[in-house]
Amino acid sequence: MDHRQWTVVGAPSSAGAHTPGIERAPAALRAAGLLGLLGADVEDAGDVPGFRWRPDPAYPRGQNAGAVAAVASAVADRVAAALGRGRAPLVLGGDCTVTVGLVAGCARAGLSPALVYVDGGPDLYTPETRANGNLDAMGLAHMLGLPGTLPEVAGVGPAVPLLSPERVVVYGDSLPRGDHERELVAELGLAYVPADEVHADARAAARRARSVAEGAADRFVAHFDVDVLSFVDAPLADVPEPFGLSLGEAAATLAELVASPRFAGLSVTEINPDHLPDDELLPRFAGVLAGALTGR
């Protein structure tokens, strides 16, 4: 894994979030030493223009949609440039909607990737089903072009939809049966690897997700929202999830995915520096993340 050439793209935006805070995550991860831990062959492409969350009463069910689309489009430009030079983009969010930019950037580079969506929830809400209007709960819905999604967000890439259901793997959540999003996963026919399967054997679960992604497309990318983690084990996320994966399970998952020769890029989202209990957690997380991404 040490041979992989990473290009880091910062996306300091909380436009799609509930409240501000996560726009500071890219700077915090850099300060925690992430880039140095990734090794010598890493370049920092800097930050795209960011956005700090503010209420959007004119569009309460799709707040800050213009800013969400602008950030994702800027991310897509830098992702496409990195891929064009044979490098692997590592997008540091920011909220989950930056992953729209990761996938759109692949499309701008001529790829039709699969997506492994490692998240505490699959983000399949739309403005019609999510009354509080935070678009970071709707990212995958927009990439799939579900009914009721917003054209400016769904249209960031060169085609709508950016993804078809067979190119998506939903991974790592603990949603109960009957939950709206879990029902949508089944209705849409998305491949599904729940948290229970990861708890039983994280490497085997990740191998299944990788196999599905490799079978669905020539290349695949991964989205990693830290709210998939148990908040007690790793209190990093903007929205705490009590029954998530351990940090070790997440690291094993990412290591397996990144080891694939068809892996093309990764987004890391939803870290809220305000939630850190001390100055030690984020450097520890950066070390675990870098270890997974480099195979060390």
Short mmCIF file of N, CA, C and O in Angstrom, two decimals, residues 85-169:
data_model
loop_
_atom_site.label_atom_id
_atom_site.label_comp_id
_atom_site.label_asym_id
_atom_site.label_seq_id
_atom_site.Cartn_x
_atom_site.Cartn_y
_atom_site.Cartn_z
N ARG A 85 -3.92 12.61 -13.16
CA ARG A 85 -2.47 12.43 -12.99
C ARG A 85 -2.13 11.11 -12.32
O ARG A 85 -1.00 10.89 -11.89
N GLY A 86 -3.12 10.21 -12.24
CA GLY A 86 -2.88 8.89 -11.69
C GLY A 86 -2.78 8.84 -10.19
O GLY A 86 -2.24 7.87 -9.63
N ARG A 87 -3.30 9.86 -9.51
CA ARG A 87 -3.22 9.92 -8.06
C ARG A 87 -4.57 9.58 -7.44
O ARG A 87 -5.62 9.65 -8.09
N ALA A 88 -4.57 9.20 -6.16
CA ALA A 88 -5.79 8.85 -5.44
C ALA A 88 -6.23 10.04 -4.60
O ALA A 88 -5.51 10.47 -3.70
N PRO A 89 -7.41 10.60 -4.86
CA PRO A 89 -7.88 11.73 -4.05
C PRO A 89 -8.33 11.28 -2.67
O PRO A 89 -9.03 10.27 -2.52
N LEU A 90 -7.94 12.04 -1.67
CA LEU A 90 -8.41 11.87 -0.29
C LEU A 90 -9.09 13.18 0.09
O LEU A 90 -8.42 14.18 0.34
N VAL A 91 -10.41 13.18 0.08
CA VAL A 91 -11.18 14.38 0.35
C VAL A 91 -11.47 14.45 1.84
O VAL A 91 -12.08 13.54 2.41
N LEU A 92 -11.03 15.53 2.47
CA LEU A 92 -11.26 15.74 3.89
C LEU A 92 -12.40 16.74 4.05
O LEU A 92 -12.25 17.92 3.77
N GLY A 93 -13.59 16.21 4.48
CA GLY A 93 -14.71 17.10 4.76
C GLY A 93 -14.60 17.64 6.16
O GLY A 93 -13.70 17.26 6.92
N GLY A 94 -15.47 18.57 6.55
CA GLY A 94 -16.69 18.88 5.88
C GLY A 94 -17.77 17.81 6.04
O GLY A 94 -17.61 16.75 6.62
N ASP A 95 -18.97 18.23 5.59
CA ASP A 95 -20.14 17.37 5.76
C ASP A 95 -20.20 16.34 4.64
O ASP A 95 -19.43 16.37 3.68
N CYS A 96 -21.16 15.42 4.75
CA CYS A 96 -21.23 14.26 3.86
C CYS A 96 -21.43 14.63 2.40
O CYS A 96 -21.11 13.82 1.52
N THR A 97 -21.97 15.80 2.12
CA THR A 97 -22.24 16.14 0.74
C THR A 97 -20.97 16.36 -0.08
O THR A 97 -21.04 16.40 -1.31
N VAL A 98 -19.81 16.44 0.56
CA VAL A 98 -18.57 16.56 -0.22
C VAL A 98 -18.34 15.29 -1.03
O VAL A 98 -17.62 15.31 -2.04
N THR A 99 -18.97 14.17 -0.63
CA THR A 99 -18.82 12.93 -1.38
C THR A 99 -19.50 13.03 -2.73
O THR A 99 -19.12 12.33 -3.68
N VAL A 100 -20.52 13.88 -2.86
CA VAL A 100 -21.08 14.16 -4.19
C VAL A 100 -19.95 14.65 -5.10
O VAL A 100 -19.87 14.27 -6.28
N GLY A 101 -19.07 15.49 -4.57
CA GLY A 101 -17.95 15.98 -5.34
C GLY A 101 -16.95 14.89 -5.69
O GLY A 101 -16.38 14.89 -6.79
N LEU A 102 -16.72 13.95 -4.77
CA LEU A 102 -15.80 12.85 -5.05
C LEU A 102 -16.31 12.02 -6.23
O LEU A 102 -15.56 11.72 -7.17
N VAL A 103 -17.59 11.65 -6.19
CA VAL A 103 -18.15 10.82 -7.25
C VAL A 103 -18.26 11.62 -8.55
O VAL A 103 -17.96 11.11 -9.64
N ALA A 104 -18.67 12.88 -8.45
CA ALA A 104 -18.76 13.72 -9.65
C ALA A 104 -17.38 13.93 -10.27
O ALA A 104 -17.25 13.99 -11.50
N GLY A 105 -16.36 14.06 -9.45
CA GLY A 105 -15.01 14.20 -9.98
C GLY A 105 -14.56 12.98 -10.75
O GLY A 105 -13.90 13.09 -11.79
N CYS A 106 -14.93 11.80 -10.26
CA CYS A 106 -14.63 10.57 -11.01
C CYS A 106 -15.32 10.62 -12.36
O CYS A 106 -14.72 10.28 -13.40
N ALA A 107 -16.60 11.03 -12.36
CA ALA A 107 -17.34 11.10 -13.62
C ALA A 107 -16.72 12.11 -14.58
O ALA A 107 -16.63 11.88 -15.79
N ARG A 108 -16.26 13.26 -14.04
CA ARG A 108 -15.61 14.26 -14.89
C ARG A 108 -14.30 13.73 -15.48
O ARG A 108 -13.86 14.18 -16.54
N ALA A 109 -13.70 12.77 -14.78
CA ALA A 109 -12.46 12.16 -15.27
C ALA A 109 -12.72 10.98 -16.19
O ALA A 109 -11.78 10.29 -16.61
N GLY A 110 -13.99 10.72 -16.51
CA GLY A 110 -14.33 9.66 -17.44
C GLY A 110 -14.59 8.31 -16.81
O GLY A 110 -14.72 7.31 -17.53
N LEU A 111 -14.69 8.25 -15.47
CA LEU A 111 -14.95 7.00 -14.77
C LEU A 111 -16.43 6.89 -14.43
O LEU A 111 -17.13 7.89 -14.29
N SER A 112 -16.90 5.66 -14.27
CA SER A 112 -18.26 5.40 -13.76
C SER A 112 -18.11 4.52 -12.53
O SER A 112 -18.29 3.30 -12.59
N PRO A 113 -17.73 5.11 -11.38
CA PRO A 113 -17.31 4.30 -10.24
C PRO A 113 -18.47 3.70 -9.48
O PRO A 113 -19.61 4.17 -9.54
N ALA A 114 -18.17 2.65 -8.75
CA ALA A 114 -19.04 2.19 -7.67
C ALA A 114 -18.69 2.97 -6.42
O ALA A 114 -17.65 3.63 -6.34
N LEU A 115 -19.56 2.88 -5.41
CA LEU A 115 -19.38 3.63 -4.17
C LEU A 115 -19.69 2.73 -2.99
O LEU A 115 -20.78 2.16 -2.90
N VAL A 116 -18.73 2.59 -2.07
CA VAL A 116 -18.97 1.92 -0.79
C VAL A 116 -19.22 3.00 0.24
O VAL A 116 -18.33 3.83 0.52
N TYR A 117 -20.43 3.00 0.80
CA TYR A 117 -20.90 4.11 1.64
C TYR A 117 -20.85 3.68 3.10
O TYR A 117 -21.78 3.08 3.63
N VAL A 118 -19.73 3.98 3.77
CA VAL A 118 -19.50 3.59 5.16
C VAL A 118 -20.01 4.73 6.04
O VAL A 118 -19.38 5.78 6.13
N ASP A 119 -21.14 4.51 6.70
CA ASP A 119 -21.84 5.63 7.33
C ASP A 119 -22.80 5.10 8.37
O ASP A 119 -23.30 3.98 8.25
N GLY A 120 -23.10 5.91 9.37
CA GLY A 120 -24.09 5.54 10.37
C GLY A 120 -25.50 5.48 9.84
O GLY A 120 -26.40 4.95 10.49
N GLY A 121 -25.73 6.02 8.66
CA GLY A 121 -27.00 5.96 7.95
C GLY A 121 -26.73 6.22 6.49
O GLY A 121 -25.76 6.91 6.14
N PRO A 122 -27.55 5.70 5.58
CA PRO A 122 -27.22 5.77 4.15
C PRO A 122 -27.54 7.09 3.47
O PRO A 122 -27.34 7.21 2.27
N ASP A 123 -28.05 8.07 4.19
CA ASP A 123 -28.29 9.41 3.63
C ASP A 123 -29.19 9.36 2.40
O ASP A 123 -28.90 9.95 1.35
N LEU A 124 -30.32 8.68 2.58
CA LEU A 124 -31.30 8.50 1.51
C LEU A 124 -32.54 9.37 1.69
O LEU A 124 -33.52 9.19 0.97
N TYR A 125 -32.50 10.29 2.64
CA TYR A 125 -33.62 11.22 2.77
C TYR A 125 -33.61 12.20 1.59
O TYR A 125 -32.60 12.37 0.90
N THR A 126 -34.75 12.83 1.38
CA THR A 126 -34.88 13.89 0.39
C THR A 126 -35.55 15.07 1.06
O THR A 126 -36.05 14.96 2.19
N PRO A 127 -35.60 16.23 0.41
CA PRO A 127 -36.31 17.36 1.01
C PRO A 127 -37.78 17.05 1.32
O PRO A 127 -38.37 17.69 2.19
N GLU A 128 -38.35 16.06 0.65
CA GLU A 128 -39.73 15.70 0.91
C GLU A 128 -39.89 14.86 2.17
O GLU A 128 -40.96 14.80 2.76
N THR A 129 -38.81 14.19 2.59
CA THR A 129 -38.90 13.28 3.73
C THR A 129 -38.06 13.71 4.93
O THR A 129 -38.08 13.04 5.96
N ARG A 130 -37.32 14.81 4.81
CA ARG A 130 -36.44 15.29 5.88
C ARG A 130 -36.83 16.72 6.21
O ARG A 130 -36.39 17.67 5.58
N ALA A 131 -37.67 16.88 7.23
CA ALA A 131 -38.27 18.18 7.50
C ALA A 131 -37.24 19.24 7.88
O ALA A 131 -37.43 20.42 7.59
N ASN A 132 -36.14 18.86 8.56
CA ASN A 132 -35.20 19.89 9.01
C ASN A 132 -34.23 20.31 7.91
O ASN A 132 -33.44 21.23 8.10
N GLY A 133 -34.25 19.67 6.76
CA GLY A 133 -33.59 20.20 5.58
C GLY A 133 -32.09 20.10 5.51
O GLY A 133 -31.47 20.71 4.63
N ASN A 134 -31.44 19.34 6.40
CA ASN A 134 -29.97 19.22 6.33
C ASN A 134 -29.60 18.26 5.20
O ASN A 134 -29.94 17.08 5.21
N LEU A 135 -28.89 18.78 4.22
CA LEU A 135 -28.59 18.00 3.02
C LEU A 135 -27.55 16.91 3.25
O LEU A 135 -27.40 16.02 2.41
N ASP A 136 -26.83 16.94 4.38
CA ASP A 136 -25.89 15.86 4.63
C ASP A 136 -26.59 14.55 4.96
O ASP A 136 -25.95 13.50 5.00
N ALA A 137 -27.90 14.58 5.17
CA ALA A 137 -28.69 13.35 5.32
C ALA A 137 -29.29 12.91 3.99
O ALA A 137 -30.07 11.95 3.94
N MET A 138 -28.91 13.59 2.89
CA MET A 138 -29.54 13.35 1.60
C MET A 138 -28.52 13.12 0.48
O MET A 138 -28.90 13.06 -0.69
N GLY A 139 -27.25 12.99 0.81
CA GLY A 139 -26.22 12.95 -0.22
C GLY A 139 -26.37 11.79 -1.19
O GLY A 139 -26.32 11.97 -2.41
N LEU A 140 -26.53 10.57 -0.66
CA LEU A 140 -26.65 9.41 -1.53
C LEU A 140 -27.94 9.48 -2.35
O LEU A 140 -27.95 9.09 -3.53
N ALA A 141 -29.01 10.01 -1.76
CA ALA A 141 -30.25 10.18 -2.51
C ALA A 141 -30.02 11.06 -3.74
O ALA A 141 -30.55 10.77 -4.83
N HIS A 142 -29.23 12.11 -3.59
CA HIS A 142 -28.96 13.00 -4.72
C HIS A 142 -28.06 12.33 -5.75
O HIS A 142 -28.24 12.53 -6.96
N MET A 143 -27.10 11.53 -5.31
CA MET A 143 -26.26 10.83 -6.28
C MET A 143 -27.04 9.80 -7.06
O MET A 143 -26.74 9.52 -8.23
N LEU A 144 -28.08 9.23 -6.43
CA LEU A 144 -28.95 8.27 -7.12
C LEU A 144 -30.07 8.95 -7.89
O LEU A 144 -30.82 8.28 -8.62
N GLY A 145 -30.22 10.27 -7.72
CA GLY A 145 -31.25 11.01 -8.43
C GLY A 145 -32.66 10.61 -8.02
O GLY A 145 -33.56 10.56 -8.87
N LEU A 146 -32.88 10.36 -6.72
CA LEU A 146 -34.19 9.93 -6.28
C LEU A 146 -35.23 11.03 -6.46
O LEU A 146 -34.89 12.22 -6.46
N PRO A 147 -36.50 10.68 -6.62
CA PRO A 147 -37.55 11.69 -6.76
C PRO A 147 -37.55 12.66 -5.58
O PRO A 147 -37.40 12.25 -4.42
N GLY A 148 -37.70 13.94 -5.89
CA GLY A 148 -37.74 14.96 -4.86
C GLY A 148 -36.40 15.56 -4.52
O GLY A 148 -36.33 16.50 -3.72
N THR A 149 -35.31 15.06 -5.10
CA THR A 149 -33.99 15.65 -4.85
C THR A 149 -33.85 16.96 -5.63
O THR A 149 -34.60 17.24 -6.56
N LEU A 150 -32.87 17.76 -5.23
CA LEU A 150 -32.71 19.10 -5.77
C LEU A 150 -31.82 19.09 -7.01
O LEU A 150 -30.69 18.57 -6.97
N PRO A 151 -32.26 19.67 -8.12
CA PRO A 151 -31.48 19.61 -9.36
C PRO A 151 -30.07 20.18 -9.24
O PRO A 151 -29.14 19.66 -9.85
N GLU A 152 -29.89 21.26 -8.45
CA GLU A 152 -28.58 21.87 -8.36
C GLU A 152 -27.56 20.97 -7.66
O GLU A 152 -26.36 21.04 -7.94
N VAL A 153 -28.02 20.12 -6.75
CA VAL A 153 -27.12 19.19 -6.07
C VAL A 153 -26.97 17.91 -6.88
O VAL A 153 -25.86 17.41 -7.08
N ALA A 154 -28.07 17.37 -7.36
CA ALA A 154 -28.02 16.14 -8.15
C ALA A 154 -27.26 16.35 -9.46
O ALA A 154 -26.70 15.40 -10.02
N GLY A 155 -27.20 17.60 -9.93
CA GLY A 155 -26.59 17.89 -11.21
C GLY A 155 -25.16 18.36 -11.16
O GLY A 155 -24.67 18.95 -12.14
N VAL A 156 -24.44 18.11 -10.06
CA VAL A 156 -23.05 18.54 -9.95
C VAL A 156 -22.16 17.84 -10.98
O VAL A 156 -21.22 18.43 -11.50
N GLY A 157 -22.47 16.59 -11.26
CA GLY A 157 -21.65 15.84 -12.21
C GLY A 157 -22.10 16.03 -13.64
O GLY A 157 -23.04 16.78 -13.93
N PRO A 158 -21.45 15.33 -14.56
CA PRO A 158 -21.79 15.48 -15.98
C PRO A 158 -23.05 14.74 -16.39
O PRO A 158 -23.50 14.90 -17.53
N ALA A 159 -23.62 13.91 -15.50
CA ALA A 159 -24.85 13.17 -15.82
C ALA A 159 -25.68 13.02 -14.56
O ALA A 159 -25.16 13.06 -13.44
N VAL A 160 -26.96 12.87 -14.73
CA VAL A 160 -27.89 12.61 -13.63
C VAL A 160 -28.66 11.34 -13.98
O VAL A 160 -29.24 11.25 -15.06
N PRO A 161 -28.66 10.33 -13.11
CA PRO A 161 -27.97 10.32 -11.82
C PRO A 161 -26.48 10.00 -11.95
O PRO A 161 -26.05 9.43 -12.96
N LEU A 162 -25.74 10.33 -10.91
CA LEU A 162 -24.32 10.00 -10.87
C LEU A 162 -24.09 8.51 -10.67
O LEU A 162 -23.08 7.97 -11.11
N LEU A 163 -25.01 7.85 -9.97
CA LEU A 163 -24.87 6.45 -9.61
C LEU A 163 -26.14 5.69 -9.97
O LEU A 163 -27.24 6.24 -9.91
N SER A 164 -25.98 4.43 -10.28
CA SER A 164 -27.11 3.51 -10.39
C SER A 164 -27.08 2.57 -9.18
O SER A 164 -26.03 2.36 -8.57
N PRO A 165 -28.23 2.03 -8.79
CA PRO A 165 -28.28 1.24 -7.54
C PRO A 165 -27.29 0.08 -7.48
O PRO A 165 -26.76 -0.21 -6.40
N GLU A 166 -27.03 -0.56 -8.59
CA GLU A 166 -26.13 -1.72 -8.55
C GLU A 166 -24.69 -1.31 -8.28
O GLU A 166 -23.85 -2.17 -8.00
N ARG A 167 -24.38 -0.02 -8.33
CA ARG A 167 -23.02 0.45 -8.07
C ARG A 167 -22.86 1.04 -6.66
O ARG A 167 -21.91 1.75 -6.40
N VAL A 168 -23.78 0.70 -5.76
CA VAL A 168 -23.74 1.24 -4.39
C VAL A 168 -23.73 0.09 -3.39
O VAL A 168 -24.51 -0.86 -3.49
N VAL A 169 -22.84 0.20 -2.40
CA VAL A 169 -22.84 -0.70 -1.25
C VAL A 169 -23.02 0.16 0.00
O VAL A 169 -22.21 1.04 0.28
#
